[in-house]
Backbone as numpy.savetxt, mean C-alpha at the origin, in Angstrom:
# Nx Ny Nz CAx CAy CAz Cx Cy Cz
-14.02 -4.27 17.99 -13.93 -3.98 16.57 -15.25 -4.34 15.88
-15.89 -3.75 14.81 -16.82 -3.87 14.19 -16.71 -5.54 13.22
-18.15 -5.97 13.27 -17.77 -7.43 12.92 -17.39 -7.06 11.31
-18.77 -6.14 10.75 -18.15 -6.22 9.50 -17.02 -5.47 9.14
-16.28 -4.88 9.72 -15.10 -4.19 8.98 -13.59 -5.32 9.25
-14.28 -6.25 10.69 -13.18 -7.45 10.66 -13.47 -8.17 9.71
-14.95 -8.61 8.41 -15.05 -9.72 7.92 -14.22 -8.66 6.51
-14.40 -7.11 6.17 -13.73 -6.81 5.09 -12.60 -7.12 4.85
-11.44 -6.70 6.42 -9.77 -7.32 6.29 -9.73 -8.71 6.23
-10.47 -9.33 6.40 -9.86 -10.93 6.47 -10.57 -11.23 4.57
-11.28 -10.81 3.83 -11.35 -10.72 2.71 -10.24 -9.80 1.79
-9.81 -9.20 2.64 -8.71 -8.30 1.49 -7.56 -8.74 2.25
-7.09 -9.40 3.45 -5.60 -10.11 3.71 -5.81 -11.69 2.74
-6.80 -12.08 2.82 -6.94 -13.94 2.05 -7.22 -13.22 0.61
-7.36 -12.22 -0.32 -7.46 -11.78 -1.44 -6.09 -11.71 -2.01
-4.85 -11.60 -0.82 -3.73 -11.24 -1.15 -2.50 -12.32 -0.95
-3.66 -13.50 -0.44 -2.16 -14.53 -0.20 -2.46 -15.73 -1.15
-2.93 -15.51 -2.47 -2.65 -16.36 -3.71 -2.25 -15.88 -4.84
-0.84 -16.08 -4.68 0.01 -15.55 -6.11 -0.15 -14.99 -6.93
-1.47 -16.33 -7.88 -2.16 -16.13 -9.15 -2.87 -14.71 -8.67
-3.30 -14.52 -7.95 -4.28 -13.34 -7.81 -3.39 -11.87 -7.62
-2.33 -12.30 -6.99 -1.00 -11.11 -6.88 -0.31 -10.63 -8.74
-0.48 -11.91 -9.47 0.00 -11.62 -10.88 -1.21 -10.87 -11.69
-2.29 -11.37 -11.06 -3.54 -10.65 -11.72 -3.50 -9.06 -11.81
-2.96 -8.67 -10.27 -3.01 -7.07 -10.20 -1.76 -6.43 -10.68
-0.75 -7.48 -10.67 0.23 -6.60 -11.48 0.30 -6.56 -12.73
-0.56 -7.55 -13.88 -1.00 -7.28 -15.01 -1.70 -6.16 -14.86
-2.49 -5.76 -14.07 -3.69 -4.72 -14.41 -3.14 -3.26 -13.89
-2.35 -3.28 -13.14 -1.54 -2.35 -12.79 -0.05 -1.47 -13.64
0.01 -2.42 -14.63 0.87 -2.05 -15.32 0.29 -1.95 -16.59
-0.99 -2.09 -16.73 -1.13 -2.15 -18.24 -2.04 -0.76 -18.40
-1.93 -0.06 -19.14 -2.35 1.45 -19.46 -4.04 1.49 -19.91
-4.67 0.84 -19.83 -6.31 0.56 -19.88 -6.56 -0.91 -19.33
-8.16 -0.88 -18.78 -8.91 -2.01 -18.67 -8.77 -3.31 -19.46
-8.78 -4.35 -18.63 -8.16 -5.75 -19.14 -9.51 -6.68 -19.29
-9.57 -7.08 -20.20 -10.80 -8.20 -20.03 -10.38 -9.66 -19.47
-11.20 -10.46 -19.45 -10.53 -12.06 -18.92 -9.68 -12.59 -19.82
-10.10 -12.75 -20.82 -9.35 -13.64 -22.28 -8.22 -12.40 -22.53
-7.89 -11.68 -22.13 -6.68 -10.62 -22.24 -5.85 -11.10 -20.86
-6.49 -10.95 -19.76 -5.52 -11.31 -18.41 -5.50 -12.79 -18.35
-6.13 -13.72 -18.88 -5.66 -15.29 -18.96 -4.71 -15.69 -19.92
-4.50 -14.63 -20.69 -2.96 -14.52 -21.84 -2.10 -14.10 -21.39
-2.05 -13.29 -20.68 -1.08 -12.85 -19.87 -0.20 -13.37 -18.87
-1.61 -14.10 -17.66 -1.08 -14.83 -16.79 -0.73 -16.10 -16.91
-1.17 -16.86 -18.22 -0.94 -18.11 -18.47 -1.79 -19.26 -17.65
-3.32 -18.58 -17.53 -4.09 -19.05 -16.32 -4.85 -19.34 -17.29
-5.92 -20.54 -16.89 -7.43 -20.77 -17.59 -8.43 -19.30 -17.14
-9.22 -19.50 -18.63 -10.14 -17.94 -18.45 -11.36 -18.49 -17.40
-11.51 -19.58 -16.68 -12.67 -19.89 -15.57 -11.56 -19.51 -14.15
-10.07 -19.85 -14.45 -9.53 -19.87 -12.92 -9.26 -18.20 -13.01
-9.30 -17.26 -14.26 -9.49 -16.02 -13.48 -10.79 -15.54 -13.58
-11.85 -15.34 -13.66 -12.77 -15.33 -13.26 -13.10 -15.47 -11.65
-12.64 -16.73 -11.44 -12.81 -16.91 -10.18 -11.55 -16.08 -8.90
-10.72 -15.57 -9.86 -9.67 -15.07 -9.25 -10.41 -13.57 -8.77
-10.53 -13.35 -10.37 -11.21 -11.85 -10.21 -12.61 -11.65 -9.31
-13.43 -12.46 -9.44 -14.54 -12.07 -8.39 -14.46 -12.10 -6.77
-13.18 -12.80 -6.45 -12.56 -12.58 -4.99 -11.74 -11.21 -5.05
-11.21 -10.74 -6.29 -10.58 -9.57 -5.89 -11.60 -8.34 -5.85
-12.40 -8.54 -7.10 -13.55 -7.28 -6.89 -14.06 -7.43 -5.19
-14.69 -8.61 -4.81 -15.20 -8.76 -3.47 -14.21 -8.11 -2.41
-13.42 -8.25 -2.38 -12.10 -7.78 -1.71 -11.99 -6.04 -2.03
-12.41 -5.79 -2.77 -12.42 -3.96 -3.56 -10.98 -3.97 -3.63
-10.52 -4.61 -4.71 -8.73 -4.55 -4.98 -8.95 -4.39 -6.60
-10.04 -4.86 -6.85 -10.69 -4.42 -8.59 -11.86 -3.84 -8.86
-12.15 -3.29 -9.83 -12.78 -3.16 -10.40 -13.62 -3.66 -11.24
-14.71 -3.39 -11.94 -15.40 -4.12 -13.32 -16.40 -2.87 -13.93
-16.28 -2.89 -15.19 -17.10 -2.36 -15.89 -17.55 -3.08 -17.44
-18.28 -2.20 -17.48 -19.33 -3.25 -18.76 -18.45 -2.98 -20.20
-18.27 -3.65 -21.20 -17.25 -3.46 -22.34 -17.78 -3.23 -23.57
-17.66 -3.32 -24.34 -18.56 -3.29 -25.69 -18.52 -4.34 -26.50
-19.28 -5.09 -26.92 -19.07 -6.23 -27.75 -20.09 -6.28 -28.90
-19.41 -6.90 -29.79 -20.33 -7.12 -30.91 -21.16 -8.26 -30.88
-20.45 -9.47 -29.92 -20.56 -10.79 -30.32 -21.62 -11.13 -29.37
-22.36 -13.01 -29.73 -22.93 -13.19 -28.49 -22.48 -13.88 -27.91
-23.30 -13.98 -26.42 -22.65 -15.27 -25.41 -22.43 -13.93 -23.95
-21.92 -14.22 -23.71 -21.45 -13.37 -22.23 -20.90 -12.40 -22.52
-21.76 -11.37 -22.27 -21.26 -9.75 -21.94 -19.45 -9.70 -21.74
-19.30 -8.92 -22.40 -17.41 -8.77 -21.84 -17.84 -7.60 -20.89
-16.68 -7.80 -19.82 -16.34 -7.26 -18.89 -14.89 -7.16 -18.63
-14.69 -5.80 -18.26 -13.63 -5.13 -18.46 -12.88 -4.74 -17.02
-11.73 -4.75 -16.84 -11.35 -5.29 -15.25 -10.10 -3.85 -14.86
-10.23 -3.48 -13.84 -9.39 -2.63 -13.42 -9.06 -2.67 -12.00
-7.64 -1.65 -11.63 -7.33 -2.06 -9.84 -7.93 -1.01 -9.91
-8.24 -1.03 -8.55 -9.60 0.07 -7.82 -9.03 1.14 -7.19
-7.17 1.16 -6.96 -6.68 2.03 -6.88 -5.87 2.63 -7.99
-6.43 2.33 -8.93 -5.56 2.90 -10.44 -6.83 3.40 -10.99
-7.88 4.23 -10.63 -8.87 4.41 -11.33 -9.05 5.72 -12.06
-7.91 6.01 -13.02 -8.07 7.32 -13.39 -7.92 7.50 -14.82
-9.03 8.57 -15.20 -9.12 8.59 -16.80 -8.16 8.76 -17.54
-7.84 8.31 -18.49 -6.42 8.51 -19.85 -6.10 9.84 -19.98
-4.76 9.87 -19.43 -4.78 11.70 -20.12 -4.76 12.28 -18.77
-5.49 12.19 -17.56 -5.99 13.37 -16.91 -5.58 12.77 -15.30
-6.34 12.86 -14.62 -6.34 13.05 -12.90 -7.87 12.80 -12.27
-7.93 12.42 -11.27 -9.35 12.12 -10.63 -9.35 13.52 -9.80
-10.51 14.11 -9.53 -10.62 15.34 -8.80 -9.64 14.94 -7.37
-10.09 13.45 -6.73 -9.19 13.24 -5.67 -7.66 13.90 -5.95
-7.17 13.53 -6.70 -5.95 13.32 -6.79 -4.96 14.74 -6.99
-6.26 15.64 -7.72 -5.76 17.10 -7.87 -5.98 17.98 -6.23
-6.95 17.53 -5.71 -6.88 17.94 -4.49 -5.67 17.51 -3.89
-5.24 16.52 -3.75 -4.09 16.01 -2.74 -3.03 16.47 -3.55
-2.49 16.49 -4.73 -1.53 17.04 -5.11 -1.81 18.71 -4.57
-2.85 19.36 -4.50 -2.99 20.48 -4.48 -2.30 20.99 -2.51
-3.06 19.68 -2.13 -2.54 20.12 -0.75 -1.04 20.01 0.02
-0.78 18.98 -1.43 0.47 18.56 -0.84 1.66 19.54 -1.37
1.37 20.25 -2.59 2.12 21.60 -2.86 2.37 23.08 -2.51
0.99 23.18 -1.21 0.80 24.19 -0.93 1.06 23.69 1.03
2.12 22.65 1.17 2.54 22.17 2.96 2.86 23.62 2.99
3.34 24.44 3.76 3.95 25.07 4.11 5.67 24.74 4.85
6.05 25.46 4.70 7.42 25.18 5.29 8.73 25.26 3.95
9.91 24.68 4.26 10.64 24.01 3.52 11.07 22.50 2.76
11.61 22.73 2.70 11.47 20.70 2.35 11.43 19.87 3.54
12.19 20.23 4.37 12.55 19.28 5.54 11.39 19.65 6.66
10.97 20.98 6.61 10.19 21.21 7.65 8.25 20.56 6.70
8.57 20.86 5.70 7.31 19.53 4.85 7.17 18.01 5.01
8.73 17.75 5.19 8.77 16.21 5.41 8.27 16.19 6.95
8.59 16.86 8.03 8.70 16.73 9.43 6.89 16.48 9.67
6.41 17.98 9.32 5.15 17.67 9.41 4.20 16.69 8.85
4.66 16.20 7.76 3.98 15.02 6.93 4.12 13.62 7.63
5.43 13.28 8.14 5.62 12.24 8.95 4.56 11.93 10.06
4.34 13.58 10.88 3.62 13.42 12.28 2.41 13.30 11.67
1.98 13.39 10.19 0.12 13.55 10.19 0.46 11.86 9.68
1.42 11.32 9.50 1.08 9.72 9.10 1.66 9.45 9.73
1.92 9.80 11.26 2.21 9.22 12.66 0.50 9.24 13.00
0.05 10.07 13.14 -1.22 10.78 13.60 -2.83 10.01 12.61
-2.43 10.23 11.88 -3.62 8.62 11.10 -3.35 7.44 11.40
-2.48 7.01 11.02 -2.36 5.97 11.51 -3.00 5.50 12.58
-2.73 5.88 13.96 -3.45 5.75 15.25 -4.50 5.75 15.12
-6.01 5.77 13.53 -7.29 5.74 13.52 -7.32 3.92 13.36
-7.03 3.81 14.38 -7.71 1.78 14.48 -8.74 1.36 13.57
-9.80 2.31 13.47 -11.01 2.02 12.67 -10.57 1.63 11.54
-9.20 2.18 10.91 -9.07 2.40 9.56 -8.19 1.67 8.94
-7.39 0.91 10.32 -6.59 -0.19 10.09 -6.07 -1.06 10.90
-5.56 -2.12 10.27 -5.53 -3.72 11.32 -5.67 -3.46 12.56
-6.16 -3.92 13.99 -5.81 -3.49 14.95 -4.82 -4.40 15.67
-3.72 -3.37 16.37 -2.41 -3.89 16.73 -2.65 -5.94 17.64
-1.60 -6.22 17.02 -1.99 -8.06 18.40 -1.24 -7.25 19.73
-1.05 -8.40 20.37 -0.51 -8.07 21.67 1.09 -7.68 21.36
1.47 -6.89 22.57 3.08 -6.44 22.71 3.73 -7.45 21.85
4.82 -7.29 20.60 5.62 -8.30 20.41 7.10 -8.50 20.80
8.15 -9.42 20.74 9.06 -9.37 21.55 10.07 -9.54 20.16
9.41 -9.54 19.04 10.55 -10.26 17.48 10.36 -9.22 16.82
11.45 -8.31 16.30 11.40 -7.93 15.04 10.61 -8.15 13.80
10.43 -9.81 13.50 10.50 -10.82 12.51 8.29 -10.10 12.99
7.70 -10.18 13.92 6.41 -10.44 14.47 6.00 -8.99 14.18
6.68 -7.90 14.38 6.53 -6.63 14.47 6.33 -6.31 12.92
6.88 -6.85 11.79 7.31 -6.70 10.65 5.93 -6.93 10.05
5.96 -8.08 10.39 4.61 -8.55 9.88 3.09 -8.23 9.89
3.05 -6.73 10.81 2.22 -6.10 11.32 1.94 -4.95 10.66
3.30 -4.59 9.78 3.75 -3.19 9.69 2.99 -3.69 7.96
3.41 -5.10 7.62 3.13 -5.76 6.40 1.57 -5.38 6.07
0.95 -6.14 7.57 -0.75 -6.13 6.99 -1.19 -4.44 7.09
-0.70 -3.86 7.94 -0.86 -2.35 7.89 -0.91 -1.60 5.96
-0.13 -2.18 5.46 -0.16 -1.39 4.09 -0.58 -2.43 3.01
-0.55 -3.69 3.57 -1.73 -4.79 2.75 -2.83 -3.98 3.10
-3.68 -3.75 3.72 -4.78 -3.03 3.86 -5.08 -1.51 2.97
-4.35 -0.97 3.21 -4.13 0.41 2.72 -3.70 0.06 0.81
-3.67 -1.22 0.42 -3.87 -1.08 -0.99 -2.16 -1.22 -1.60
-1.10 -1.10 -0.76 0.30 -0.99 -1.40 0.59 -2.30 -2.13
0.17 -3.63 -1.61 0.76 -5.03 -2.40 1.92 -4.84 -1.75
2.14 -5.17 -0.72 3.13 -5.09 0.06 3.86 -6.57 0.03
5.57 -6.89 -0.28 5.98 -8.26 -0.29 6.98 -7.93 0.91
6.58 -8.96 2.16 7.15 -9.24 3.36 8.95 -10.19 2.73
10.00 -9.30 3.01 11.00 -10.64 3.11 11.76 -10.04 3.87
13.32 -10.91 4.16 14.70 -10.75 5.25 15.75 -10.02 4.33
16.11 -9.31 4.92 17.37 -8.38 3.98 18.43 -8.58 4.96
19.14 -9.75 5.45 20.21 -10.09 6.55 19.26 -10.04 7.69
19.81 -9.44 8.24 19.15 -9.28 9.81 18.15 -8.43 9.42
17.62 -7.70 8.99 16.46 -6.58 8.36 15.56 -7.36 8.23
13.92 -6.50 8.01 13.10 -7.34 7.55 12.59 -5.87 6.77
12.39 -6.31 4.99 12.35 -5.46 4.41 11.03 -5.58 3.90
10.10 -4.67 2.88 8.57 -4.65 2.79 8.80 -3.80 1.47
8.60 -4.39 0.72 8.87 -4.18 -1.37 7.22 -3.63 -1.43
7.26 -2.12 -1.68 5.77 -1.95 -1.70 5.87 -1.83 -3.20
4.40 -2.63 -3.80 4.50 -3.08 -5.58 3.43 -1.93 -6.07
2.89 -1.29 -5.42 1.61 -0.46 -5.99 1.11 0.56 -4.92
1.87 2.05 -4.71 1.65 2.99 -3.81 0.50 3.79 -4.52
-0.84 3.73 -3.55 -2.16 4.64 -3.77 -2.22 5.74 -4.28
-0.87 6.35 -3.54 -0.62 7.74 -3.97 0.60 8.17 -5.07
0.68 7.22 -5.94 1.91 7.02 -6.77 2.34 8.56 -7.56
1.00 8.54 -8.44 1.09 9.81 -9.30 1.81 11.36 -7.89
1.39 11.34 -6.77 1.30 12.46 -6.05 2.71 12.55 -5.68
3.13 11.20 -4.97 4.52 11.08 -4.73 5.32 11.40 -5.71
5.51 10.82 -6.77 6.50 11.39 -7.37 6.97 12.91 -8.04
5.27 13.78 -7.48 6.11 15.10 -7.59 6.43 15.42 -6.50
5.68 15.31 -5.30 5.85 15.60 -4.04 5.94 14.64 -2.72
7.21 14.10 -3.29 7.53 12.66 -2.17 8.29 13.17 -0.85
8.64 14.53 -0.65 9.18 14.64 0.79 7.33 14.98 1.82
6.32 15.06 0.96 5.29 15.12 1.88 4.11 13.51 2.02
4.44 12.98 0.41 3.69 11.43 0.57 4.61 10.55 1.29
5.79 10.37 0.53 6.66 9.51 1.43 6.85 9.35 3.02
6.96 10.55 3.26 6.72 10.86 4.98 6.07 10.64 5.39
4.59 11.02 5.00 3.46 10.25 5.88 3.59 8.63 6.28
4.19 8.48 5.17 3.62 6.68 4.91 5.11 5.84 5.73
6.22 6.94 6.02 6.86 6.20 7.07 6.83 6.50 8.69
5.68 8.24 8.31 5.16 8.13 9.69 4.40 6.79 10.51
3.39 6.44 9.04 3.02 5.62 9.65 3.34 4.23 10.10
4.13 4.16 8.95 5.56 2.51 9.36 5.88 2.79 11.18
6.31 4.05 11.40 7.04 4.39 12.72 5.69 3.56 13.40
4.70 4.10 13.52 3.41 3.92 14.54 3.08 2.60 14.43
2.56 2.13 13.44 2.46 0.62 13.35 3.65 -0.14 14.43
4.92 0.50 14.35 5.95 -0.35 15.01 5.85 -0.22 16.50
5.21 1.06 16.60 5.07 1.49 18.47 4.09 0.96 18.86
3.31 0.27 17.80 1.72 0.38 18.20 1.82 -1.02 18.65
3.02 -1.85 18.34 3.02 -3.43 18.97 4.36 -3.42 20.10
4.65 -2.21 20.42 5.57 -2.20 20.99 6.92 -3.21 20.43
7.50 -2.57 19.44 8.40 -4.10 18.52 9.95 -3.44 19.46
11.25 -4.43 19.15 12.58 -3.73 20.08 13.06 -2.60 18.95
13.41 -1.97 19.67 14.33 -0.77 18.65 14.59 -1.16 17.55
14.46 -0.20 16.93 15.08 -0.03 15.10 15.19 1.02 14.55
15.97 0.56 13.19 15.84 1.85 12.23 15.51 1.73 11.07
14.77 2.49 10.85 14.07 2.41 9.69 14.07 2.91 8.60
13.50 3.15 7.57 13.64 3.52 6.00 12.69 3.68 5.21
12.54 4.80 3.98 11.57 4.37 3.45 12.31 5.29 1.96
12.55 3.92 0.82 13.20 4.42 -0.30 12.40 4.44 -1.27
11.94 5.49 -2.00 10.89 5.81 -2.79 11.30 5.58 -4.11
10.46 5.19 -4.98 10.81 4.73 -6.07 12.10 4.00 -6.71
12.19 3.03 -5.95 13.66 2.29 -6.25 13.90 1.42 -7.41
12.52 1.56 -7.70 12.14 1.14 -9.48 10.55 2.03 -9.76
10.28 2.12 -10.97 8.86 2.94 -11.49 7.87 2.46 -10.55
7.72 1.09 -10.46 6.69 0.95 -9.79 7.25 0.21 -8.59
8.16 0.86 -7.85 8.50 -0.40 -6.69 9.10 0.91 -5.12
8.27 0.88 -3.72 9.21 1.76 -3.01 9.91 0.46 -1.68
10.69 0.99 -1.63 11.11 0.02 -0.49 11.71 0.24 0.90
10.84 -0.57 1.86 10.70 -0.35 3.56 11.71 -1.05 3.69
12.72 -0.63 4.72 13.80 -1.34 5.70 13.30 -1.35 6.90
13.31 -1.98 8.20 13.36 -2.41 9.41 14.62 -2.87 9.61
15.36 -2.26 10.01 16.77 -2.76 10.68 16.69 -2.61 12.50
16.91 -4.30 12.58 17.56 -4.08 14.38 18.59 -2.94 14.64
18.18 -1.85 15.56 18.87 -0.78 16.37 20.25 -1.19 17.09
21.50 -0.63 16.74 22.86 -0.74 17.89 22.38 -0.54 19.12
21.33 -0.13 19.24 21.38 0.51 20.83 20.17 0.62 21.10
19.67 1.42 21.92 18.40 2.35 22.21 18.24 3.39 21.74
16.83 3.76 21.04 16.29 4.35 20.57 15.06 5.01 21.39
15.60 6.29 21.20 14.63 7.27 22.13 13.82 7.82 21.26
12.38 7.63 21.77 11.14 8.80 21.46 10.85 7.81 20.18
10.58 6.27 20.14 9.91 5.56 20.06 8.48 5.11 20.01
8.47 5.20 21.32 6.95 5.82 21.70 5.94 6.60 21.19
6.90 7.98 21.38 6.31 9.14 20.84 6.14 9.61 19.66
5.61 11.00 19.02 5.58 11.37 18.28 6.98 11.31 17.52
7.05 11.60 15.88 8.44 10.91 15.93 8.83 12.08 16.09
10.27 11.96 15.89 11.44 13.07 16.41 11.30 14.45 15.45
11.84 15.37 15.36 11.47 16.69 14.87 12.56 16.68 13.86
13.70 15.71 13.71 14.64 15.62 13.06 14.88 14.62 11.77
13.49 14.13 12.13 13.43 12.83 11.04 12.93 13.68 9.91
13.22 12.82 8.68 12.55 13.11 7.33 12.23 11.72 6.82
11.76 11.87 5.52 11.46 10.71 4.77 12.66 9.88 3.65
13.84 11.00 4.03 14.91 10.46 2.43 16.00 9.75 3.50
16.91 8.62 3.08 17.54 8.06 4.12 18.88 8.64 4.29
């Protein structure tokens, strides 16, 4: 593995395991323009030096943003703070985003035969290692496998919260990249992104399961199931099945 793309994940997995810094992005994520410090230290109920210091591990991390603000006053420039995956002008769309909506309206097929193929291309990325965590060794726990599937979309920008749903191990994604796209066209975003849940899970070899992926189960919230399998589960391994979709 490349040293620096191992020193980027271990800056954006330790960017994501202090709270205060988890409340930081969901202030900035929910709020409809750029936040300054003395705006997000009101918010979070934090000193304006402990976010500062919050925020320059998250910019370092590329989980924020910064841009220059306008001020009248003197003393320190205001600076104006945004998530780096919410970066889109008031009103409108980033060219990215019209492209991918564009491609994602023009899948071919039907709904189900849109979901099928969308699954296998986020079966099929996924497998780019370069682009994300690379798998540990074979695991033998559910509970180990989960946690894999976790840093997989910690990486990819979701704010992913690892917990137990009974025997399940469930994954509360707080901020999907592709939010705006999904919700017109979630039998082709959604799918990918449990194609790639599937692969992540083959990719550590975890025991059978079944899985889930419930899209918008609040405005800003989708949510992953991992359930232990009754039985055996075939074509695991493989590409996923031709019968799967993304709705449960």
């Amino acid at each position: 593995m490349d040293n620096n793309r191992a020193i980027e994940r271990t800056q954006t997995h330790g960017a994501l395991a202090v709270a205060s810094r988890l409340r930081l992005l969901d202030v900035l994520r929910a709020s409809e323009g750029p936040l300054d410090v003395r705006e997000l230290a009101a918010a979070c109920d934090l000193h304006v030096t402990t976010v500062r210091f919050h925020l320059d591990v998250l910019t370092d991390a590329g989980l924020v943003r910064s841009q220059a603000g306008q001020s009248g006053a003197r003393g320190r420039p205001r600076r104006l703070y945004s998530p780096a995956n919410h970066a889109v002008a008031p009103g409108g769309h980033t060219g990215y985003e019209l492209l991918s909506a564009l491609l994602a309206a023009h899948w071919a097929g039907d709904r189900d035969e849109r979901a099928q193929r969308a699954e296998q291309a986020g079966w099929a990325w996924s497998g780019q290692r370069e682009l994300l965590p690379e798998p540990a060794a074979a695991t033998a726990t559910l509970s180990e496998a989960a946690v894999h599937v976790n840093a997989v979309f910690a990486e990819l920008g979701f704010d992913p919260e690892l917990g137990h749903d009974g025997d399940s191990m469930q994954i509360r994604l707080h901020a999907c990249p592709f939010r705006a796209i999904a919700a017109t066209h979630p039998e082709v975003v959604c799918s990918i992104h449990l194609g790639m849940l599937r692969r992540a899970l083959a990719d550590v070899d975890a025991p059978p399961t079944v899985v889930s992926l419930q899209p918008f189960v609040q405005p800003h919230l989708c949510l992953a199931q991992i359930a232990p399998a009754a039985g055996p589960v075939h074509g695991q391994q493989a590409l996923p099945p031709h019968d799967v979709g993304s709705q449960p």
